[in-house]
XYZ file of N, CA and C in Angstrom:
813
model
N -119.246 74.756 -226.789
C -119.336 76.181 -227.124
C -117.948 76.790 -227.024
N -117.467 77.584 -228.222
C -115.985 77.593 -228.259
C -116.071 79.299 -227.841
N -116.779 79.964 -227.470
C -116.748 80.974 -226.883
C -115.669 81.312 -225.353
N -115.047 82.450 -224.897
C -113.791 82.492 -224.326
C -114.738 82.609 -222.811
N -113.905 82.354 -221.912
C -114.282 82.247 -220.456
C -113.885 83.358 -219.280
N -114.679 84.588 -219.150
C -113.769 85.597 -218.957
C -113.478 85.277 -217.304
N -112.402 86.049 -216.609
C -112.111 85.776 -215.484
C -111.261 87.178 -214.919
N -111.463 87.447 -213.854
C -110.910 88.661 -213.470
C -110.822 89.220 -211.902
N -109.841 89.484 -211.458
C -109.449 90.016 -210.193
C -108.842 91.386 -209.608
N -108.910 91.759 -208.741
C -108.232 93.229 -208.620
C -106.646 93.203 -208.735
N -106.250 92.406 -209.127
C -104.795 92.047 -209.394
C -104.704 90.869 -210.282
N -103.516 90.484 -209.508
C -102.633 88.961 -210.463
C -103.074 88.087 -209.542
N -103.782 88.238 -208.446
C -104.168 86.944 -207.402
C -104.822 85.886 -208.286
N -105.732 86.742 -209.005
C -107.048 85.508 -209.325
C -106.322 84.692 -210.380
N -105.294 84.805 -211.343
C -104.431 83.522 -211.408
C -104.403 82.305 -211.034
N -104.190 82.467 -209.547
C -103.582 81.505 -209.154
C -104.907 80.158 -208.899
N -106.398 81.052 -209.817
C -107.863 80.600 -209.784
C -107.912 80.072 -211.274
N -107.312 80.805 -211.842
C -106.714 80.520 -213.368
C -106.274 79.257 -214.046
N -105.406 79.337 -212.697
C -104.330 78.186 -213.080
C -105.279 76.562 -212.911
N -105.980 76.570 -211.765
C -106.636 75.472 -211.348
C -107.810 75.008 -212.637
N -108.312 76.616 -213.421
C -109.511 75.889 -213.960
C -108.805 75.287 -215.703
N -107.392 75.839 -215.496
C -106.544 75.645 -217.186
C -106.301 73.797 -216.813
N -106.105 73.751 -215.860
C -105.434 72.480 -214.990
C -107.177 71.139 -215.614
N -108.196 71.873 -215.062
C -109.401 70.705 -215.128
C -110.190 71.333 -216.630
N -110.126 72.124 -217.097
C -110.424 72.662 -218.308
C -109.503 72.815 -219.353
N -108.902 72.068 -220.280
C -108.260 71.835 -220.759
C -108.204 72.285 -222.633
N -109.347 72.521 -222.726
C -110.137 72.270 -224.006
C -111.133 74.018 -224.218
N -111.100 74.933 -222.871
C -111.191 75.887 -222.822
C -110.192 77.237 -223.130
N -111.047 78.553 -223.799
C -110.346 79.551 -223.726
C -110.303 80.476 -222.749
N -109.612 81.392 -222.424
C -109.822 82.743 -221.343
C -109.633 83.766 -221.254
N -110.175 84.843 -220.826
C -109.846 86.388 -221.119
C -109.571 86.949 -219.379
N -108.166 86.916 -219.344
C -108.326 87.637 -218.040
C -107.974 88.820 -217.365
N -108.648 89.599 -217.021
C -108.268 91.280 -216.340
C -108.164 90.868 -215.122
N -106.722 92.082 -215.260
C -106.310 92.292 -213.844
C -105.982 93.565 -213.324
N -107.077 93.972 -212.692
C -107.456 95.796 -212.222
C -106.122 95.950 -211.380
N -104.745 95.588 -211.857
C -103.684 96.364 -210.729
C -103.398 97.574 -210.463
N -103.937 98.164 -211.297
C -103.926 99.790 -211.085
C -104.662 100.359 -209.609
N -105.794 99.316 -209.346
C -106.297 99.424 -208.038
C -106.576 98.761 -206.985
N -105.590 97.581 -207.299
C -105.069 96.571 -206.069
C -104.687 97.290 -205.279
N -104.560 96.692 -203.999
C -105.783 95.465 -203.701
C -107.056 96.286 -203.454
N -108.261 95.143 -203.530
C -109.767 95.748 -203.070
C -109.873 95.887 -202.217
N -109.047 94.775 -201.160
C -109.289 94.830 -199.810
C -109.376 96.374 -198.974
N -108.579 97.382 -199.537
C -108.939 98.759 -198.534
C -109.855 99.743 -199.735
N -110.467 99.248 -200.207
C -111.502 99.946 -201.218
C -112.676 99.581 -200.488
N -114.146 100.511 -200.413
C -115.329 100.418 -200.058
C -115.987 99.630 -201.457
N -117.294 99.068 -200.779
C -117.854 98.387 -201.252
C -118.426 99.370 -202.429
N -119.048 100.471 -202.671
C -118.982 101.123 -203.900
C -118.011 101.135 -204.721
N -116.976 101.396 -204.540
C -115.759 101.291 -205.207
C -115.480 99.992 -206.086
N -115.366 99.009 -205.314
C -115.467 97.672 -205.956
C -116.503 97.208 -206.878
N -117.847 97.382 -206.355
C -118.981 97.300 -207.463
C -118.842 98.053 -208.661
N -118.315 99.194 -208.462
C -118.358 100.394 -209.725
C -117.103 99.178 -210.839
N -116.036 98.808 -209.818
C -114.905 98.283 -211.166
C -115.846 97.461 -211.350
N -116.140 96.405 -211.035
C -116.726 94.831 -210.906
C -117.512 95.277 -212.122
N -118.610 96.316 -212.188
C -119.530 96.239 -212.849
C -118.560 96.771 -214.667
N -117.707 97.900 -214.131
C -117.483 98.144 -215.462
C -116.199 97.155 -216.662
N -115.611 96.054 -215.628
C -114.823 95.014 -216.078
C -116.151 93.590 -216.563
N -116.927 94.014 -215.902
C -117.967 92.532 -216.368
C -118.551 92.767 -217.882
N -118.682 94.482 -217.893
C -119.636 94.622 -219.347
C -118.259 94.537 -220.565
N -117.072 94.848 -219.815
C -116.200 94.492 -220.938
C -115.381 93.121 -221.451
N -116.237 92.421 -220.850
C -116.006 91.053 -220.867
C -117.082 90.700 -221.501
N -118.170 91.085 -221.067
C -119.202 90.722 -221.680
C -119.359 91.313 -223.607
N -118.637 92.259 -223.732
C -118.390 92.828 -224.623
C -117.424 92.018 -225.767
N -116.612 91.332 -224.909
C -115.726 89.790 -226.000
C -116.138 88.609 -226.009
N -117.615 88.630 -225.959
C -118.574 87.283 -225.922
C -118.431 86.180 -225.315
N -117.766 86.168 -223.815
C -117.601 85.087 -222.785
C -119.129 84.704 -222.632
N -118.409 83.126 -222.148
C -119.927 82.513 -222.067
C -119.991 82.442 -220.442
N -119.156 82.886 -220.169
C -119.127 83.180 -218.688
C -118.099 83.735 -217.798
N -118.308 84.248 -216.386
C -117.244 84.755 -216.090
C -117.201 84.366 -214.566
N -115.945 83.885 -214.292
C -115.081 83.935 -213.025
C -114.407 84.685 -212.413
N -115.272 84.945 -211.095
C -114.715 86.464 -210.147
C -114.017 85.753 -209.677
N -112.675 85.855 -209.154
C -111.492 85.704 -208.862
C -111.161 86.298 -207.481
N -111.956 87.114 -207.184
C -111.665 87.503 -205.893
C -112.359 87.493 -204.836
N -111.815 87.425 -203.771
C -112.994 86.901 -202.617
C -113.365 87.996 -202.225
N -112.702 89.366 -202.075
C -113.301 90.505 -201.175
C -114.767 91.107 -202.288
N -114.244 90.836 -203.699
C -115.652 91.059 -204.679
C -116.577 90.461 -204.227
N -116.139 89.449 -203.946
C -117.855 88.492 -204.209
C -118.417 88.926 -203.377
N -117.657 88.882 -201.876
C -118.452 89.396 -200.574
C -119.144 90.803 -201.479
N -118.535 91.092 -201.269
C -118.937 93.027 -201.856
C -120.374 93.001 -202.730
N -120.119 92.226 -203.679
C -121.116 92.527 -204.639
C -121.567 91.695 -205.580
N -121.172 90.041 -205.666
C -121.388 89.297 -206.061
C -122.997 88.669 -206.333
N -123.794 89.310 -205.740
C -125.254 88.981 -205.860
C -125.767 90.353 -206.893
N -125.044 91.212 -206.862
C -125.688 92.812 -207.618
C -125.271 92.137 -208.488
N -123.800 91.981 -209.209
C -123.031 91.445 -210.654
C -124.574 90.357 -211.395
N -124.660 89.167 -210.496
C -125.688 88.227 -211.175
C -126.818 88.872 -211.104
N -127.950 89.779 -210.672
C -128.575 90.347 -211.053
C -128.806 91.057 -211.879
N -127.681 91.743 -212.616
C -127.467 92.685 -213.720
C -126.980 91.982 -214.924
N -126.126 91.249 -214.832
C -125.200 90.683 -215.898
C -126.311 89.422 -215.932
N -126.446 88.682 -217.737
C -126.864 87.708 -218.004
C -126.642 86.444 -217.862
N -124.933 86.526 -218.103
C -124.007 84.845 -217.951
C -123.722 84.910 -217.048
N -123.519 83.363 -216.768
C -123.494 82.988 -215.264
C -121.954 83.492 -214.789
N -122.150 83.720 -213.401
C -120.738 84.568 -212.737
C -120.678 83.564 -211.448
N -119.321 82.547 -211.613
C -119.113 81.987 -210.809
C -117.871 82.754 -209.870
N -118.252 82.597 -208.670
C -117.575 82.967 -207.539
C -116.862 82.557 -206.666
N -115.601 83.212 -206.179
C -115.028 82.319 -204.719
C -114.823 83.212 -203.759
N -115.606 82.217 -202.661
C -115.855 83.107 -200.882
C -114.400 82.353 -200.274
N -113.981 82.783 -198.778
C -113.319 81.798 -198.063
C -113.536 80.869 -197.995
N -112.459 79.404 -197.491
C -112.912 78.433 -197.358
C -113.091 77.903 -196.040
N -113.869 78.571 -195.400
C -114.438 78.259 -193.762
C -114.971 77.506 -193.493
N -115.559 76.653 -194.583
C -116.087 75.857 -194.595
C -115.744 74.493 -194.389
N -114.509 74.058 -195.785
C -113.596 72.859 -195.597
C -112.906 72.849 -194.598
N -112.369 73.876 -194.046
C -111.661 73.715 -192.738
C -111.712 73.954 -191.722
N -113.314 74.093 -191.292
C -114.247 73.331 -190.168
C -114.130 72.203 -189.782
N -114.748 71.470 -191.178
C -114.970 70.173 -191.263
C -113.772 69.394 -191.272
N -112.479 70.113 -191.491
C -111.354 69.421 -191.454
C -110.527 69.391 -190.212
N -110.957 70.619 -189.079
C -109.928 70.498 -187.998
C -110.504 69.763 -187.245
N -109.140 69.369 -186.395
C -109.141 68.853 -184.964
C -109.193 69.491 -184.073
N -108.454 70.537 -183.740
C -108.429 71.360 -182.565
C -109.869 72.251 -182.686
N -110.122 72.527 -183.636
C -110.984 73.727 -183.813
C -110.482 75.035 -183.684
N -109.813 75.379 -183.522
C -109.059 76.382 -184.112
C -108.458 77.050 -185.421
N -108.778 78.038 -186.015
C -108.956 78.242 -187.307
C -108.379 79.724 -187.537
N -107.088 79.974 -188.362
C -106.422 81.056 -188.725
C -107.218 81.856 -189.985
N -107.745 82.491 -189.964
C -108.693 82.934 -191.664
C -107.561 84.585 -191.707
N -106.615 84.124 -192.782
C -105.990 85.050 -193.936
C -106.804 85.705 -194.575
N -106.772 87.026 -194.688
C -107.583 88.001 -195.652
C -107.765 89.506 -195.533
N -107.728 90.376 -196.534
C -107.853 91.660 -196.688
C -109.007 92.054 -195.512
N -108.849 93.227 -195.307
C -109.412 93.895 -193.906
C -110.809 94.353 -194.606
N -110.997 94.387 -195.989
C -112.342 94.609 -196.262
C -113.117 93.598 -196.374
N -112.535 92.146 -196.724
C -112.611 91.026 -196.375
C -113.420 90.512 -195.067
N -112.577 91.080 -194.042
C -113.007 90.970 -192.942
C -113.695 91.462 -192.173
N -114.309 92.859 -192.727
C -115.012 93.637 -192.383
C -116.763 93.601 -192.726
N -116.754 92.601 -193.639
C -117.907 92.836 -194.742
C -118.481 92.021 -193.742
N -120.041 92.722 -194.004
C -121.316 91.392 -193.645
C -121.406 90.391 -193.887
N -121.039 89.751 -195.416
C -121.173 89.035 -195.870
C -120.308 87.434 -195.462
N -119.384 88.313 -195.175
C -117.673 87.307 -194.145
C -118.486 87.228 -193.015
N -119.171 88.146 -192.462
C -118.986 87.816 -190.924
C -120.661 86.775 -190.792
N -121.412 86.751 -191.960
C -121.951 85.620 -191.885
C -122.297 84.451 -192.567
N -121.064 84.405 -193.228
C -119.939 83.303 -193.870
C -119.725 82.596 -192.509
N -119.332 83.522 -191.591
C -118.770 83.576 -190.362
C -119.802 82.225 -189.389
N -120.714 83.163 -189.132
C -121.652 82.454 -188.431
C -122.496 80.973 -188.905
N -122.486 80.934 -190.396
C -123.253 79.751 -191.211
C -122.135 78.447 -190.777
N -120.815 78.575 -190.777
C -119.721 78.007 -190.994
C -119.136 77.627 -189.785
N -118.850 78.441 -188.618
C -117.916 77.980 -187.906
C -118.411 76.889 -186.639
N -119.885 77.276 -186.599
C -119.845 75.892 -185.630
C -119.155 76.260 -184.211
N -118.734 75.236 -183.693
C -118.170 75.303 -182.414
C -116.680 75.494 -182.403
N -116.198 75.640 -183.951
C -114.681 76.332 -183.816
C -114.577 77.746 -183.205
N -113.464 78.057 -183.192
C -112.901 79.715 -182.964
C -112.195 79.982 -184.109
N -112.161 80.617 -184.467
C -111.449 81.551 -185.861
C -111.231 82.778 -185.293
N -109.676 82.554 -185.918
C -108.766 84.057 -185.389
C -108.563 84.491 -186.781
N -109.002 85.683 -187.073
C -108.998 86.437 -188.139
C -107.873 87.676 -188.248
N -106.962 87.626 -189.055
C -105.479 88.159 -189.776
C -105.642 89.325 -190.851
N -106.006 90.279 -190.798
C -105.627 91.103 -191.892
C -104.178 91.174 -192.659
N -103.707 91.284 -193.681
C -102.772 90.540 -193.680
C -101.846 91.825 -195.167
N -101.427 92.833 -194.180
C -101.529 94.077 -194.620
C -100.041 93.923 -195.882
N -99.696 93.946 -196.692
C -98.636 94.284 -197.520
C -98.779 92.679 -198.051
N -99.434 91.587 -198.428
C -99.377 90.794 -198.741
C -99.768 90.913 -200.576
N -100.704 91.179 -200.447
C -101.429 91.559 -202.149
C -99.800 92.216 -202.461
N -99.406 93.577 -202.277
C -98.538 94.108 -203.043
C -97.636 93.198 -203.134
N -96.893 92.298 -202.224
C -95.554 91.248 -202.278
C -96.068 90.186 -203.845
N -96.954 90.371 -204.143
C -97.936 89.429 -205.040
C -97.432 90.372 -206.714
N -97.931 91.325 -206.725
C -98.057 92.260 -207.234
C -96.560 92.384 -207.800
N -96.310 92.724 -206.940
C -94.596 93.241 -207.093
C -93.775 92.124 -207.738
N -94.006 90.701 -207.720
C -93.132 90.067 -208.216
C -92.232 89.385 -207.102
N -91.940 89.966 -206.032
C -90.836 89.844 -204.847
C -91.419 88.414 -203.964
N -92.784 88.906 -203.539
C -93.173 88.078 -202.657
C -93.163 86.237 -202.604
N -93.132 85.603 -204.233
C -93.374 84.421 -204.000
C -92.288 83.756 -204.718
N -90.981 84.849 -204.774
C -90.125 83.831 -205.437
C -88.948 84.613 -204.306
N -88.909 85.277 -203.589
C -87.526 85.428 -202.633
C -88.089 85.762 -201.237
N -86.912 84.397 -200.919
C -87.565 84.107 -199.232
C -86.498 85.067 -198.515
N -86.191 86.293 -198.826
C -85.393 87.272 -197.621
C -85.937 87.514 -196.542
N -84.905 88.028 -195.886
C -85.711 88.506 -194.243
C -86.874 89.772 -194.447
N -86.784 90.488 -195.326
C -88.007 91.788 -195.834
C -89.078 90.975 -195.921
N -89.227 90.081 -196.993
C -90.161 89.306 -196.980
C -91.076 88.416 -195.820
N -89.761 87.672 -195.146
C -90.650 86.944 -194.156
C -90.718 87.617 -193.147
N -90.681 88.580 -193.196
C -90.860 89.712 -191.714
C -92.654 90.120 -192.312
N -92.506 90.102 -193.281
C -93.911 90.536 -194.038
C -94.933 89.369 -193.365
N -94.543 88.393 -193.851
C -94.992 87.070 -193.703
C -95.701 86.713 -192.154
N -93.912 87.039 -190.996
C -94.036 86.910 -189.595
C -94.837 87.266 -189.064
N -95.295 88.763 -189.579
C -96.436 89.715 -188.965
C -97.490 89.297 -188.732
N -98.273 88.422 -189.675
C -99.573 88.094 -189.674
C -99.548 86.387 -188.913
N -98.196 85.570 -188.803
C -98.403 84.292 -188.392
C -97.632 84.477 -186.940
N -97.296 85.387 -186.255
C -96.544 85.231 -185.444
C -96.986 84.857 -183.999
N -98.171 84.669 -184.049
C -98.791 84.180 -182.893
C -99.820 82.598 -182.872
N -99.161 82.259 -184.070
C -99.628 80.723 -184.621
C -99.355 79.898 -183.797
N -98.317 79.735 -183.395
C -97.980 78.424 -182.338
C -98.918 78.457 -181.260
N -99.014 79.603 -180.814
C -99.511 79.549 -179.374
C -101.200 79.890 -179.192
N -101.708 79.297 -180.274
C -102.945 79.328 -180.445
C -103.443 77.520 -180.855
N -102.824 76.907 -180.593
C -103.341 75.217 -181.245
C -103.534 75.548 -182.549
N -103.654 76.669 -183.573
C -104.649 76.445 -184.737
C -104.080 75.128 -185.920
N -104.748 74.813 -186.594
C -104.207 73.653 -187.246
C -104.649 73.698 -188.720
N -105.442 74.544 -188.755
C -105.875 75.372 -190.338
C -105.879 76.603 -190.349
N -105.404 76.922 -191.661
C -104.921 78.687 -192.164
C -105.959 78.241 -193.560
N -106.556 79.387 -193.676
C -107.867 79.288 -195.050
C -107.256 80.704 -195.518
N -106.874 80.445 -196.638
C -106.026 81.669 -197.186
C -107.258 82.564 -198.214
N -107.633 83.588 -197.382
C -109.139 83.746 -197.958
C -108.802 84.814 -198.921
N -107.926 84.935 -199.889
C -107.442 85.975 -200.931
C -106.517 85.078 -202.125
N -107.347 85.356 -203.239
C -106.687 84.494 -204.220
C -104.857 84.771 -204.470
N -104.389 86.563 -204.055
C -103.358 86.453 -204.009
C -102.258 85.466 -203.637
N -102.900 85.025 -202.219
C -102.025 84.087 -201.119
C -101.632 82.404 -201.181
N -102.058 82.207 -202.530
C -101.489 81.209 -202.836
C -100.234 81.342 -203.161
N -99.741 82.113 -203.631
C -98.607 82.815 -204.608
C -97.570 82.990 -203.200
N -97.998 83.199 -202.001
C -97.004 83.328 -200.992
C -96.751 82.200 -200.268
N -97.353 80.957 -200.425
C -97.575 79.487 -199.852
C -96.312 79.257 -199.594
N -95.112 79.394 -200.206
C -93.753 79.190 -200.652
C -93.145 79.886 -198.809
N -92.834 81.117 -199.024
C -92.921 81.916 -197.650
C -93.635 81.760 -196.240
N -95.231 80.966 -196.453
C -95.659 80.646 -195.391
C -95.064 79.420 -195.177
N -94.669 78.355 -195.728
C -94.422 77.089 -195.230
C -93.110 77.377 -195.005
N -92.110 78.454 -195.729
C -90.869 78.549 -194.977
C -91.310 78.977 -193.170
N -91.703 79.806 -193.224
C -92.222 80.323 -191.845
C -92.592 79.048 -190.813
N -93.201 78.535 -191.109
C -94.308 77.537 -190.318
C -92.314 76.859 -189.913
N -91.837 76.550 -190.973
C -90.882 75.556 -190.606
C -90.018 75.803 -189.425
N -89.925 77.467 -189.446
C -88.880 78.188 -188.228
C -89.466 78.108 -187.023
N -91.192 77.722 -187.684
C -91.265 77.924 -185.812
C -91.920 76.441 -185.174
N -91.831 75.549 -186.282
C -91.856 73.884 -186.046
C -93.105 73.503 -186.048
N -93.996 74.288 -186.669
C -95.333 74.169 -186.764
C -95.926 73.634 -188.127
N -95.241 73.354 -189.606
C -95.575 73.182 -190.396
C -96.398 71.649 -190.619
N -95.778 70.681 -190.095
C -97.015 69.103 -189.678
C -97.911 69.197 -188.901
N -98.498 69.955 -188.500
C -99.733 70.259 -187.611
C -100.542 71.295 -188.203
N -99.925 71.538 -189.292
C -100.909 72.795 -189.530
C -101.358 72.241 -191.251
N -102.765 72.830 -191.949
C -102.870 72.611 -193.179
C -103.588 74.038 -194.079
N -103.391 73.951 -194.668
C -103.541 75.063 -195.792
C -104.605 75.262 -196.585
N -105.533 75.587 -196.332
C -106.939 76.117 -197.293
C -107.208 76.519 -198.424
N -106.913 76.422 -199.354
C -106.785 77.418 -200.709
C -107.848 76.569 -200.889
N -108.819 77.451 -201.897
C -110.175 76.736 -202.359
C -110.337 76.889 -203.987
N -108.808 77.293 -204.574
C -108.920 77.399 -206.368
C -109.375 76.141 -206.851
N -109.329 74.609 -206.320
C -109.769 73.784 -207.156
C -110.920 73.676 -207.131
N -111.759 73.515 -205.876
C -113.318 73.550 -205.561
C -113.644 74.503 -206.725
N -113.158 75.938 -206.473
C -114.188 77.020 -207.771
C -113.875 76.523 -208.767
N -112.755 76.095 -209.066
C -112.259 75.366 -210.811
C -113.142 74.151 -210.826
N -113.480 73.470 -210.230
C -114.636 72.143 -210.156
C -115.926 72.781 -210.283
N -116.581 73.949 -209.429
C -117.756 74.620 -209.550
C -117.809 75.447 -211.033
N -116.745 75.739 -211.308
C -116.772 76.211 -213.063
C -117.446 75.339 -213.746
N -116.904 73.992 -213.587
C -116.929 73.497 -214.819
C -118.672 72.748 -214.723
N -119.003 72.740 -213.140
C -120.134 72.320 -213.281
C -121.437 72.753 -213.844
N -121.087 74.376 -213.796
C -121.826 75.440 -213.953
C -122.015 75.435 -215.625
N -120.924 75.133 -216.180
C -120.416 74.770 -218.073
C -121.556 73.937 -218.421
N -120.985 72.845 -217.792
C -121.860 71.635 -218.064
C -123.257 71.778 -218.003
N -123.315 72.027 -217.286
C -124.913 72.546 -216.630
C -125.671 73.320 -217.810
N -125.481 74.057 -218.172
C -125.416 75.167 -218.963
C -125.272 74.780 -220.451
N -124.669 73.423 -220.349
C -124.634 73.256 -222.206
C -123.330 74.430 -222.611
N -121.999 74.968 -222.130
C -121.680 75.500 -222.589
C -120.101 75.105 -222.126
N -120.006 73.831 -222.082
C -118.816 73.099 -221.940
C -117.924 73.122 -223.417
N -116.614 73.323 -223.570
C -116.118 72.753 -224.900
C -115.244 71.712 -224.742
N -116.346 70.684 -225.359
C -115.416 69.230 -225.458
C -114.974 68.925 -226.631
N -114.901 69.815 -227.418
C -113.838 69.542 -228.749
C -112.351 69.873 -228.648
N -111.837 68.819 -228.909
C -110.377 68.830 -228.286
C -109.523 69.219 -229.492
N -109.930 69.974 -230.388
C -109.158 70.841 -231.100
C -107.804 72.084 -230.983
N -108.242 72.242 -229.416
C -107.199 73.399 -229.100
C -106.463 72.421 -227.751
N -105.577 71.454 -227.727
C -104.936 70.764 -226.578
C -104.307 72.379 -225.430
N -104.113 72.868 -226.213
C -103.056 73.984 -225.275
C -103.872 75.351 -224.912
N -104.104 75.998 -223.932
C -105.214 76.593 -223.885
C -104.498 78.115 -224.031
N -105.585 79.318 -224.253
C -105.099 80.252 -224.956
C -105.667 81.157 -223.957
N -104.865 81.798 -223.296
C -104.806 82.464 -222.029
C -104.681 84.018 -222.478
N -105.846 85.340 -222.481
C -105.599 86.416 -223.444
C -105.344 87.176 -221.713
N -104.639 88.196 -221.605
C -104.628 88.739 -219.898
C -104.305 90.351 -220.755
N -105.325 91.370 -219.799
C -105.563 92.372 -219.901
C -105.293 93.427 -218.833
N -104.888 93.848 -218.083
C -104.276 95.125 -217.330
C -104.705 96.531 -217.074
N -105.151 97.081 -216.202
C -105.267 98.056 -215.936
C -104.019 99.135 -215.193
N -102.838 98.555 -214.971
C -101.827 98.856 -214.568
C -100.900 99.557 -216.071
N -100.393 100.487 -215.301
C -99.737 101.439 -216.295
C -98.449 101.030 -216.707
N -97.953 100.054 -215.911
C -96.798 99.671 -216.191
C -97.104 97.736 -216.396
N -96.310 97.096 -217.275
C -97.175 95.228 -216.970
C -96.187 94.888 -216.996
N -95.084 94.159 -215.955
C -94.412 92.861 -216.012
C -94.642 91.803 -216.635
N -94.737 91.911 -217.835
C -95.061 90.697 -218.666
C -94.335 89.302 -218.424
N -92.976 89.303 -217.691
C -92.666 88.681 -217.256
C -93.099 87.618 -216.580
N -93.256 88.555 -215.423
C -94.028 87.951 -213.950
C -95.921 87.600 -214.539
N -96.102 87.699 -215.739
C -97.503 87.044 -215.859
C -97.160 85.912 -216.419
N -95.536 85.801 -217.210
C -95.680 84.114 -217.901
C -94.928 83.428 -216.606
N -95.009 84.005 -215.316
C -94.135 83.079 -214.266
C -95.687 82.651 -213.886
N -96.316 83.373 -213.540
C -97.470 83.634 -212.817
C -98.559 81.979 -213.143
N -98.657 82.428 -214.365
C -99.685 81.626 -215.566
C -99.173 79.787 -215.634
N -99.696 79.111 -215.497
C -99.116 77.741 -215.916
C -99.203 77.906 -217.718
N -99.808 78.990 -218.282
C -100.407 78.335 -219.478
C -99.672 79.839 -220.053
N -99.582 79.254 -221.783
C -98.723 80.535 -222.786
C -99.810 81.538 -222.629
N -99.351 82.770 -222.731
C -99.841 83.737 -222.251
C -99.742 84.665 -223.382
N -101.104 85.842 -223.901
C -101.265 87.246 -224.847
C -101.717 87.886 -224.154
N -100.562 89.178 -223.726
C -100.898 89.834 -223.585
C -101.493 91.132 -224.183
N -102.724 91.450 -224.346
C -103.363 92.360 -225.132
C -103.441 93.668 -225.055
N -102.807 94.068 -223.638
C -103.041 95.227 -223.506
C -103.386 95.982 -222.164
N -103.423 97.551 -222.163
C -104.257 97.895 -221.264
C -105.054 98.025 -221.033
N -106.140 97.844 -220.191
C -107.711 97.766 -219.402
C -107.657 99.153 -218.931
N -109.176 100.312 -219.222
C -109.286 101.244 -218.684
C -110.240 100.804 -217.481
């Protein structure tokens, strides 16, 4: 089914969700909005978020995706069960990954990265409880991170502004055993660069491992395709055609072909 695959985040984070499913989907198209005009979600109420969520899904739904990928984790918490109740095509989602890196530590100790609405929601805190088992999880709000994303600054210059940004939220890493960081905001891949500089200053970077869960949802995409009969295995288009849409008044078009592994149209602004 050669129909486009819509995908969308309160920013440029969900990209970096983008990138993983261009990576195992090869033979697919995509339409992706990025609400920066009201990045991040994380200090938005859960009305707030449903109201965009709902009015970015019907306009996706409006360019005949055969499906769509929420991109952001503080959405899904938020409202990810209202979206599939209302909307017809399937809406695949990504939560934290509290899960893999349960099952992956040793110490049991567990750093969870993420927006304060993130961390606030019911839905996290019994994410929380399904998941952690007999670990401890120390939970980071992780305040000016989305904008360093946003801005362009954050994942390509390692200055002291920056990793002071960075320091804030890891600076009590050592002295906690933790040995997994679950970077529960699609932004924070994009800062991986800055955290592993960090980890290095304070000699913690071989003991510690990194959570990002874009390939799992890029694997759960495609299962959901398949599933669905709405896979495209005609290998007519080798290079995939990446359309990105904006709600931001101003677009670094730039920083979306740094952003993007894949050639990039930009179409415009998103109301």
């Amino acid at each position: 089914m050669h129909n486009p695959i819509g995908v969308f985040d309160s920013g440029l984070g969900g990209l970096s969700v983008l990138n993983s499913a261009l990576t195992l989907l090869p033979n697919e198209q995509f339409i992706y909005v990025a609400d920066s005009l009201h990045a991040p979600f994380g200090n938005k109420s859960d009305e707030f978020i449903l109201n965009r969520c709902q009015i970015i899904c019907e306009f996706l739904i409006k360019q005949n995706v055969k499906c769509i990928l929420l991109a952001c984790n503080t959405a899904t918490l938020a409202c990810v069960a209202t979206l599939r109740a209302q909307f017809d095509v399937p809406i695949v989602a990504i939560e934290p990954g509290l899960k893999p890196a349960v099952l992956q530590s040793n110490t049991q100790k567990i750093l969870m990265l993420a927006t304060q609405s993130t961390l606030q929601s019911k839905n996290y805190q019994n994410l929380r409880k399904l998941h952690s088992h007999d670990c401890e999880i120390f939970e980071q709000a992780c305040i000016g991170w989305v904008e360093l994303v946003e801005s362009g600054q954050g994942f390509i210059d390692s200055n002291a502004h920056n990793l002071n940004i960075i320091k804030a939220c890891l600076k009590d890493i050592h002295q906690n055993d933790i040995d997994q960081i679950v970077l529960g905001c699609t932004h924070f891949p994009f800062l991986k660069p800055l955290i592993l500089k960090y980890l290095e200053s304070t000699n913690t970077k071989k003991n510690i491992q990194i959570v990002d869960t874009s390939s799992a949802v890029a694997n759960h995409l495609k299962t959901i395709l398949m599933t669905n009969n709405l896979l495209n295995i005609n290998e007519i288009h080798p290079v995939n055609k990446v359309e990105i849409y904006s709600s931001a008044n101003k677009v670094n078009q730039q920083l979306l072909t740094s952003l993007c592994q894949a050639p990039i149209h930009y179409k415009g602004k998103f109301e």
